[in-house]
Amino acid sequence: MKRPFRIAVTGAAGSISNSLLFRIASGDMFGKDQPVILQLIERAEAMQALRGVAMELEDCAFPLLHGVRLHDNAEDGFRNVSHALLVGAKPRGKGMERKDLLAENAEIFSRQGKALNDFANPDVKVLVVGNPANTNAMIASRNAPDLSPAQFTAMSRLDHNRAKGILGNHIGVNAGDLTHVAVWGNHSPTQYPDVRNAKAFGEPVMPSLDQKWVEETFIPRVQKRGGEIIEARGLSSAASAAQGAIDHMRDWELGSRDGDFVSMCVFSDGSYGIAKGIVYSFPVRCRYGRYEIVQGLPIDDEARKRMKATEDELLEEKAAIEHLLPK
Ligand code: NAX
């Protein structure tokens, strides 16, 4: 039998985790032959609720679940983990300014970055889901000098899946038969969902798409899908966010589908002229537990403009918290 993966999840009593933990424990993330130990982290105030989550996990009698540990601090929770999913974050409160939100999360993700540095496995893979996810991932990495920046990623896979779902529905094709969709930039309404290279059953879809639909309906719809769901459900995306996290980690660990790419927010290495030092969503391919940014995709003026707008937003976020980061 394989050795269990130790997986930390923060915000473990929250809505996304309520789907995510059960999917991880049933083998959806790392396969039906990979045992797991869950190290669940919450704020002290939410530990009672977290005990309820642990009871439900126990009541599922998952054969792959080899242990559940509950922690009210990152230092104990990240001990020896090979994977860390940072889902918990400070939500935007009433009257709170964007810069206050960035600063409060900078504090949380600085501490978590240090704890990962000091207590996690040296090859830990980190996925940040909690918003502002890209900048939070950058902050955590900057506080983890012994870990490679390549170990820190943020989630744009939900946006990627949304783009495939909405495009597939529009052209009458199952999302699984679509390839080469990409999301560029920030996980925010400035993101650029890009279908210029998309294929259905291996054939380009652009020739049969109305450009006006792409520009005026598709792109804004994907960008604002989170808001559309809150309006309809009265609650933010949870099950689909958990699916995004499952897909992201599975592909990173086990490899993405041959002949296709997926979207991940990773540190920019300057590819496509995007500034280094920010965590930006790129099309990537994953193999042997690593990802690489897909090179050489054609970028026209319109795409360049959109990629730049979302890059600018990330540079602004970085500038707003730079003074809180270690040099
Ligand atoms: P919930 O408010 O339901 O749960 C968040 C949980 O995190 C709470 O139980 C809270 O006690 C806990 N928490 C807060 N600070 C913590 C800390 N320092 N350590 C440990 N736990 C902490 O939110 P939920 O709907 O689960 O969403 C979680 C985060 O995901 C939010 O920041 C949300 O904005 C973000 N999202 C990101 C998405 C993405 O694609 N990157 C999409 C979905 C989601 O909106």
Tab-separated table of C-alpha atoms and ligand atoms in Angstrom:
chain	number	residue	atom	x	y	z
A	1	MET	CA	0.000	0.000	0.000
A	2	LYS	CA	1.186	3.560	-0.720
A	3	ARG	CA	2.257	5.816	2.156
A	4	PRO	CA	-0.489	8.312	3.018
A	5	PHE	CA	-0.162	11.915	1.795
A	6	ARG	CA	-0.498	14.424	4.618
A	7	ILE	CA	-2.724	17.214	3.350
A	8	ALA	CA	-3.375	20.459	5.213
A	9	VAL	CA	-6.547	22.440	4.565
A	10	THR	CA	-7.166	25.849	6.159
A	11	GLY	CA	-10.675	27.236	6.474
A	12	ALA	CA	-11.683	23.630	6.976
A	13	ALA	CA	-15.049	24.414	8.574
A	14	GLY	CA	-16.070	26.746	5.730
A	15	SER	CA	-18.351	26.232	2.733
A	16	ILE	CA	-15.766	25.185	0.129
A	17	SER	CA	-14.158	22.730	2.526
A	18	ASN	CA	-17.533	21.157	3.170
A	19	SER	CA	-17.322	19.741	-0.367
A	20	LEU	CA	-13.557	19.614	-0.715
A	21	LEU	CA	-12.621	17.473	2.295
A	22	PHE	CA	-15.052	14.699	1.409
A	23	ARG	CA	-13.818	14.622	-2.190
A	24	ILE	CA	-10.174	14.402	-1.070
A	25	ALA	CA	-11.019	11.640	1.411
A	26	SER	CA	-12.862	9.636	-1.257
A	27	GLY	CA	-9.839	9.670	-3.577
A	28	ASP	CA	-10.996	12.242	-6.137
A	29	MET	CA	-7.842	14.345	-5.775
A	30	PHE	CA	-4.981	11.838	-5.749
A	31	GLY	CA	-6.577	8.599	-6.909
A	32	LYS	CA	-8.438	5.653	-5.478
A	33	ASP	CA	-5.220	3.954	-4.336
A	34	GLN	CA	-3.693	6.905	-2.462
A	35	PRO	CA	-4.385	7.032	1.293
A	36	VAL	CA	-4.558	10.475	2.900
A	37	ILE	CA	-4.254	12.067	6.336
A	38	LEU	CA	-6.113	15.365	6.683
A	39	GLN	CA	-4.652	18.100	8.887
A	40	LEU	CA	-7.491	20.587	9.264
A	41	ILE	CA	-6.837	24.155	10.358
A	42	GLU	CA	-9.376	26.695	11.565
A	43	ARG	CA	-9.646	29.820	13.657
A	44	ALA	CA	-10.048	29.108	17.386
A	45	GLU	CA	-13.678	30.344	17.207
A	46	ALA	CA	-14.557	27.737	14.596
A	47	MET	CA	-13.055	24.671	16.313
A	48	GLN	CA	-16.443	23.481	17.562
A	49	ALA	CA	-17.798	23.502	14.001
A	50	LEU	CA	-14.613	21.779	12.836
A	51	ARG	CA	-15.208	18.938	15.303
A	52	GLY	CA	-18.574	18.437	13.593
A	53	VAL	CA	-16.829	18.197	10.197
A	54	ALA	CA	-14.429	15.603	11.618
A	55	MET	CA	-17.357	13.552	12.943
A	56	GLU	CA	-18.964	13.556	9.506
A	57	LEU	CA	-15.703	12.471	7.900
A	58	GLU	CA	-15.509	9.612	10.394
A	59	ASP	CA	-19.112	8.679	9.638
A	60	CYS	CA	-18.294	8.241	5.946
A	61	ALA	CA	-15.891	5.384	6.804
A	62	PHE	CA	-13.669	6.314	3.835
A	63	PRO	CA	-11.165	3.472	3.293
A	64	LEU	CA	-8.502	5.940	2.075
A	65	LEU	CA	-8.791	8.275	5.074
A	66	HIS	CA	-6.027	7.259	7.461
A	67	GLY	CA	-6.386	10.085	9.951
A	68	VAL	CA	-7.928	13.478	10.692
A	69	ARG	CA	-6.160	16.006	12.915
A	70	LEU	CA	-7.653	19.303	14.052
A	71	HIS	CA	-5.541	22.393	14.620
A	72	ASP	CA	-6.194	25.989	15.612
A	73	ASN	CA	-2.810	27.179	14.340
A	74	ALA	CA	-0.819	26.925	11.122
A	75	GLU	CA	2.435	25.858	12.796
A	76	ASP	CA	1.020	22.536	14.066
A	77	GLY	CA	-1.318	22.127	11.119
A	78	PHE	CA	1.385	22.296	8.430
A	79	ARG	CA	3.742	19.866	10.170
A	80	ASN	CA	5.135	17.352	7.638
A	81	VAL	CA	2.460	18.013	4.993
A	82	SER	CA	3.164	17.277	1.332
A	83	HIS	CA	0.196	19.354	0.116
A	84	ALA	CA	-1.379	22.476	1.590
A	85	LEU	CA	-4.670	24.000	0.467
A	86	LEU	CA	-5.052	27.489	1.875
A	87	VAL	CA	-8.795	28.052	1.640
A	88	GLY	CA	-9.475	30.217	4.699
A	89	ALA	CA	-9.095	33.972	4.328
A	90	LYS	CA	-10.451	37.144	5.823
A	91	PRO	CA	-13.640	38.047	3.940
A	92	ARG	CA	-14.403	41.637	2.986
A	93	GLY	CA	-16.439	43.135	5.821
A	94	LYS	CA	-18.941	46.005	5.628
A	95	GLY	CA	-17.276	49.320	4.855
A	96	MET	CA	-13.877	47.626	4.490
A	97	GLU	CA	-11.600	49.153	1.874
A	98	ARG	CA	-9.761	46.967	-0.611
A	99	LYS	CA	-6.398	47.986	0.839
A	100	ASP	CA	-7.556	46.944	4.341
A	101	LEU	CA	-8.606	43.565	2.962
A	102	LEU	CA	-5.204	43.147	1.313
A	103	ALA	CA	-3.392	44.131	4.520
A	104	GLU	CA	-5.426	41.828	6.789
A	105	ASN	CA	-4.848	38.910	4.477
A	106	ALA	CA	-1.181	39.808	4.174
A	107	GLU	CA	-0.914	39.168	7.905
A	108	ILE	CA	-2.622	35.770	7.678
A	109	PHE	CA	-0.662	34.600	4.632
A	110	SER	CA	2.676	35.867	5.976
A	111	ARG	CA	2.243	33.720	9.060
A	112	GLN	CA	1.128	30.744	6.973
A	113	GLY	CA	4.084	31.165	4.605
A	114	LYS	CA	6.501	31.132	7.562
A	115	ALA	CA	4.790	28.076	9.035
A	116	LEU	CA	5.025	26.225	5.697
A	117	ASN	CA	8.686	27.149	5.493
A	118	ASP	CA	9.429	25.852	8.987
A	119	PHE	CA	7.151	22.823	9.345
A	120	ALA	CA	5.961	21.448	5.978
A	121	ASN	CA	7.832	18.916	3.822
A	122	PRO	CA	10.576	20.678	1.826
A	123	ASP	CA	8.774	19.689	-1.406
A	124	VAL	CA	5.288	20.785	-0.268
A	125	LYS	CA	2.878	21.845	-3.022
A	126	VAL	CA	0.755	24.842	-2.014
A	127	LEU	CA	-2.548	25.952	-3.534
A	128	VAL	CA	-4.072	29.239	-2.366
A	129	VAL	CA	-7.849	29.495	-2.832
A	130	GLY	CA	-8.656	32.227	-0.268
A	131	ASN	CA	-8.987	35.669	-1.848
A	132	PRO	CA	-7.244	37.753	-3.041
A	133	ALA	CA	-5.737	34.391	-4.018
A	134	ASN	CA	-2.926	35.452	-6.380
A	135	THR	CA	-1.508	38.074	-4.053
A	136	ASN	CA	-1.972	35.849	-0.999
A	137	ALA	CA	0.120	33.153	-2.739
A	138	MET	CA	2.826	35.706	-3.523
A	139	ILE	CA	2.851	36.835	0.135
A	140	ALA	CA	3.079	33.264	1.474
A	141	SER	CA	6.004	32.493	-0.835
A	142	ARG	CA	7.895	35.660	0.069
A	143	ASN	CA	7.711	34.518	3.707
A	144	ALA	CA	9.082	31.065	2.878
A	145	PRO	CA	12.715	31.670	1.893
A	146	ASP	CA	13.672	27.973	2.065
A	147	LEU	CA	10.946	26.889	-0.354
A	148	SER	CA	10.950	27.534	-4.094
A	149	PRO	CA	8.447	30.113	-5.413
A	150	ALA	CA	7.430	27.366	-7.854
A	151	GLN	CA	5.863	25.520	-4.895
A	152	PHE	CA	3.273	28.307	-4.450
A	153	THR	CA	0.260	28.510	-6.756
A	154	ALA	CA	-3.212	30.046	-6.665
A	155	MET	CA	-6.467	28.846	-8.140
A	156	SER	CA	-7.802	29.943	-11.508
A	157	ARG	CA	-9.018	26.435	-12.332
A	158	LEU	CA	-12.562	27.351	-11.357
A	159	ASP	CA	-12.430	30.183	-13.906
A	160	HIS	CA	-10.929	27.771	-16.457
A	161	ASN	CA	-13.714	25.245	-15.832
A	162	ARG	CA	-16.343	27.989	-15.982
A	163	ALA	CA	-14.982	29.073	-19.373
A	164	LYS	CA	-15.194	25.496	-20.680
A	165	GLY	CA	-18.682	24.970	-19.255
A	166	ILE	CA	-20.093	28.180	-20.698
A	167	LEU	CA	-18.416	27.728	-24.105
A	168	GLY	CA	-19.434	24.065	-24.303
A	169	ASN	CA	-23.022	24.921	-23.478
A	170	HIS	CA	-23.065	27.655	-26.132
A	171	ILE	CA	-21.801	25.468	-28.971
A	172	GLY	CA	-23.528	22.271	-27.849
A	173	VAL	CA	-20.406	20.286	-26.960
A	174	ASN	CA	-19.571	18.516	-23.717
A	175	ALA	CA	-16.959	20.433	-21.712
A	176	GLY	CA	-14.816	17.286	-21.743
A	177	ASP	CA	-14.503	17.474	-25.534
A	178	LEU	CA	-13.078	21.018	-25.406
A	179	THR	CA	-9.343	21.669	-25.162
A	180	HIS	CA	-6.897	24.604	-25.273
A	181	VAL	CA	-8.963	27.050	-23.210
A	182	ALA	CA	-6.858	29.433	-21.094
A	183	VAL	CA	-7.401	31.963	-18.338
A	184	TRP	CA	-4.808	34.725	-17.972
A	185	GLY	CA	-4.089	36.973	-15.011
A	186	ASN	CA	-5.803	37.591	-11.717
A	187	HIS	CA	-8.614	35.563	-10.157
A	188	SER	CA	-10.836	38.642	-10.265
A	189	PRO	CA	-13.134	40.314	-12.779
A	190	THR	CA	-10.075	41.589	-14.711
A	191	GLN	CA	-9.078	38.018	-15.682
A	192	TYR	CA	-8.924	37.193	-19.388
A	193	PRO	CA	-10.724	33.966	-20.354
A	194	ASP	CA	-9.226	33.161	-23.745
A	195	VAL	CA	-10.857	30.858	-26.318
A	196	ARG	CA	-8.804	31.958	-29.330
A	197	ASN	CA	-6.986	28.601	-29.358
A	198	ALA	CA	-9.902	26.469	-28.157
A	199	LYS	CA	-10.711	23.250	-29.971
A	200	ALA	CA	-13.725	20.948	-29.939
A	201	PHE	CA	-12.924	17.345	-30.918
A	202	GLY	CA	-9.527	18.675	-32.061
A	203	GLU	CA	-10.976	21.302	-34.440
A	204	PRO	CA	-10.620	25.066	-33.767
A	205	VAL	CA	-13.875	26.599	-32.511
A	206	MET	CA	-13.114	30.246	-33.397
A	207	PRO	CA	-14.262	30.067	-37.035
A	208	SER	CA	-17.759	29.092	-35.918
A	209	LEU	CA	-17.979	31.588	-33.029
A	210	ASP	CA	-19.512	35.035	-33.310
A	211	GLN	CA	-16.758	37.472	-32.215
A	212	LYS	CA	-19.375	39.782	-30.711
A	213	TRP	CA	-20.612	36.907	-28.489
A	214	VAL	CA	-17.048	36.225	-27.340
A	215	GLU	CA	-16.294	39.863	-26.506
A	216	GLU	CA	-19.624	41.023	-25.155
A	217	THR	CA	-21.180	37.936	-23.601
A	218	PHE	CA	-18.666	35.157	-22.998
A	219	ILE	CA	-15.745	37.101	-21.513
A	220	PRO	CA	-17.793	39.281	-19.101
A	221	ARG	CA	-19.908	36.278	-18.104
A	222	VAL	CA	-16.881	34.213	-17.045
A	223	GLN	CA	-15.295	37.240	-15.372
A	224	LYS	CA	-18.436	37.914	-13.310
A	225	ARG	CA	-19.640	34.337	-12.820
A	226	GLY	CA	-18.872	34.415	-9.087
A	227	GLY	CA	-21.256	37.367	-8.647
A	228	GLU	CA	-23.933	35.692	-10.783
A	229	ILE	CA	-23.834	32.647	-8.500
A	230	ILE	CA	-24.060	34.752	-5.325
A	231	GLU	CA	-27.092	36.507	-6.787
A	232	ALA	CA	-28.830	33.231	-7.655
A	233	ARG	CA	-27.888	31.162	-4.603
A	234	GLY	CA	-27.455	33.827	-1.961
A	235	LEU	CA	-24.115	32.106	-1.277
A	236	SER	CA	-20.794	32.060	-3.093
A	237	SER	CA	-19.510	29.186	-5.241
A	238	ALA	CA	-18.616	26.228	-3.072
A	239	ALA	CA	-18.963	22.846	-4.814
A	240	SER	CA	-17.531	24.197	-8.081
A	241	ALA	CA	-14.665	25.855	-6.197
A	242	ALA	CA	-13.921	22.505	-4.527
A	243	GLN	CA	-13.926	20.866	-7.978
A	244	GLY	CA	-11.450	23.499	-9.199
A	245	ALA	CA	-9.140	22.732	-6.272
A	246	ILE	CA	-9.414	18.962	-6.907
A	247	ASP	CA	-8.583	19.426	-10.609
A	248	HIS	CA	-5.677	21.798	-9.883
A	249	MET	CA	-3.969	19.534	-7.347
A	250	ARG	CA	-4.652	16.303	-9.250
A	251	ASP	CA	-3.146	17.651	-12.459
A	252	TRP	CA	-0.157	19.161	-10.673
A	253	GLU	CA	0.581	15.887	-8.869
A	254	LEU	CA	-0.418	13.329	-11.490
A	255	GLY	CA	-0.105	15.266	-14.779
A	256	SER	CA	-2.484	17.162	-17.038
A	257	ARG	CA	-4.159	15.576	-20.048
A	258	ASP	CA	-1.840	14.954	-23.019
A	259	GLY	CA	-2.382	17.332	-25.919
A	260	ASP	CA	-4.117	19.986	-23.796
A	261	PHE	CA	-3.286	22.619	-21.195
A	262	VAL	CA	-4.892	23.894	-17.998
A	263	SER	CA	-4.789	27.240	-16.181
A	264	MET	CA	-2.860	27.784	-12.953
A	265	CYS	CA	-1.787	30.967	-11.180
A	266	VAL	CA	1.987	30.639	-10.833
A	267	PHE	CA	4.916	33.001	-10.373
A	268	SER	CA	5.601	34.768	-13.633
A	269	ASP	CA	9.025	34.039	-15.116
A	270	GLY	CA	8.576	36.834	-17.649
A	271	SER	CA	6.770	34.623	-20.197
A	272	TYR	CA	4.586	36.612	-22.614
A	273	GLY	CA	6.168	39.806	-21.223
A	274	ILE	CA	4.303	39.522	-17.896
A	275	ALA	CA	6.214	41.143	-15.007
A	276	LYS	CA	8.245	38.776	-12.849
A	277	GLY	CA	7.385	38.551	-9.156
A	278	ILE	CA	3.592	38.389	-9.428
A	279	VAL	CA	1.435	35.269	-9.338
A	280	TYR	CA	-0.421	35.288	-12.658
A	281	SER	CA	-2.706	32.723	-14.295
A	282	PHE	CA	-1.030	31.107	-17.315
A	283	PRO	CA	-1.797	28.113	-19.476
A	284	VAL	CA	0.424	25.308	-18.131
A	285	ARG	CA	1.182	21.644	-18.734
A	286	CYS	CA	1.906	19.359	-15.793
A	287	ARG	CA	4.183	16.302	-15.829
A	288	TYR	CA	6.147	14.393	-13.195
A	289	GLY	CA	4.757	16.585	-10.380
A	290	ARG	CA	5.847	19.843	-12.031
A	291	TYR	CA	4.201	22.434	-14.223
A	292	GLU	CA	5.584	24.465	-17.097
A	293	ILE	CA	4.100	27.548	-18.712
A	294	VAL	CA	2.993	26.816	-22.286
A	295	GLN	CA	5.106	28.920	-24.652
A	296	GLY	CA	4.493	30.338	-28.100
A	297	LEU	CA	0.739	30.905	-28.108
A	298	PRO	CA	-0.159	33.719	-30.526
A	299	ILE	CA	-1.113	36.991	-28.800
A	300	ASP	CA	-2.939	39.642	-30.835
A	301	ASP	CA	-3.490	43.291	-29.841
A	302	GLU	CA	-6.829	42.652	-28.165
A	303	ALA	CA	-5.415	39.759	-26.116
A	304	ARG	CA	-2.353	41.825	-25.193
A	305	LYS	CA	-4.585	44.640	-23.925
A	306	ARG	CA	-6.601	42.286	-21.751
A	307	MET	CA	-3.504	40.494	-20.418
A	308	LYS	CA	-1.980	43.837	-19.508
A	309	ALA	CA	-5.084	45.113	-17.669
A	310	THR	CA	-5.123	42.114	-15.345
A	311	GLU	CA	-1.323	42.289	-14.922
A	312	ASP	CA	-1.679	45.956	-13.887
A	313	GLU	CA	-4.218	45.013	-11.228
A	314	LEU	CA	-1.816	42.435	-9.763
A	315	LEU	CA	1.028	44.964	-9.776
A	316	GLU	CA	-1.237	47.390	-7.886
A	317	GLU	CA	-2.112	44.738	-5.316
A	318	LYS	CA	1.583	43.988	-4.888
A	319	ALA	CA	2.443	47.673	-4.469
A	320	ALA	CA	-0.258	48.026	-1.798
A	321	ILE	CA	1.315	45.364	0.472
A	322	GLU	CA	4.986	45.458	-0.576
A	323	HIS	CA	5.933	47.346	2.621
A	324	LEU	CA	4.602	44.418	4.693
A	325	LEU	CA	6.841	41.855	2.979
A	326	PRO	CA	10.332	40.720	3.901
A	327	LYS	CA	12.939	42.182	1.524
B	1	NAX	P1	-16.308	30.551	4.292
B	1	NAX	O1	-16.449	31.896	4.916
B	1	NAX	O2	-17.488	29.650	4.226
B	1	NAX	O3	-15.151	29.750	5.043
B	1	NAX	C1	-13.906	30.297	5.305
B	1	NAX	C2	-13.371	29.626	6.552
B	1	NAX	O4	-12.032	30.053	6.732
B	1	NAX	C3	-14.137	29.986	7.818
B	1	NAX	O5	-14.557	28.781	8.454
B	1	NAX	C4	-13.107	30.759	8.661
B	1	NAX	O6	-13.251	30.493	10.048
B	1	NAX	C5	-11.810	30.192	8.111
B	1	NAX	N1	-10.634	31.047	8.318
B	1	NAX	C6	-10.523	32.390	8.202
B	1	NAX	N2	-9.293	32.798	8.489
B	1	NAX	C7	-8.579	31.691	8.794
B	1	NAX	C8	-7.240	31.464	9.193
B	1	NAX	N3	-6.371	32.479	9.349
B	1	NAX	N4	-6.843	30.192	9.412
B	1	NAX	C9	-7.690	29.160	9.264
B	1	NAX	N5	-8.988	29.314	8.915
B	1	NAX	C10	-9.413	30.564	8.675
B	1	NAX	O7	-15.679	30.816	2.856
B	1	NAX	P2	-15.645	29.848	1.571
B	1	NAX	O8	-16.889	30.033	0.783
B	1	NAX	O9	-15.262	28.485	1.996
B	1	NAX	O10	-14.481	30.557	0.729
B	1	NAX	C11	-13.151	30.534	1.175
B	1	NAX	C12	-12.291	31.479	0.368
B	1	NAX	O11	-12.255	31.079	-0.996
B	1	NAX	C13	-12.779	32.937	0.352
B	1	NAX	O12	-11.663	33.799	0.533
B	1	NAX	C14	-13.347	33.086	-1.046
B	1	NAX	O13	-13.317	34.436	-1.475
B	1	NAX	C15	-12.401	32.228	-1.831
B	1	NAX	N6	-12.812	31.765	-3.167
B	1	NAX	C16	-11.849	31.635	-4.113
B	1	NAX	C17	-12.115	31.134	-5.370
B	1	NAX	C18	-11.033	30.962	-6.368
B	1	NAX	O14	-11.363	30.552	-7.492
B	1	NAX	N7	-9.758	31.231	-6.107
B	1	NAX	C19	-13.499	30.775	-5.759
B	1	NAX	C20	-14.398	30.510	-4.610
B	1	NAX	C21	-14.214	31.425	-3.418
B	1	NAX	O15	-14.907	32.622	-3.650
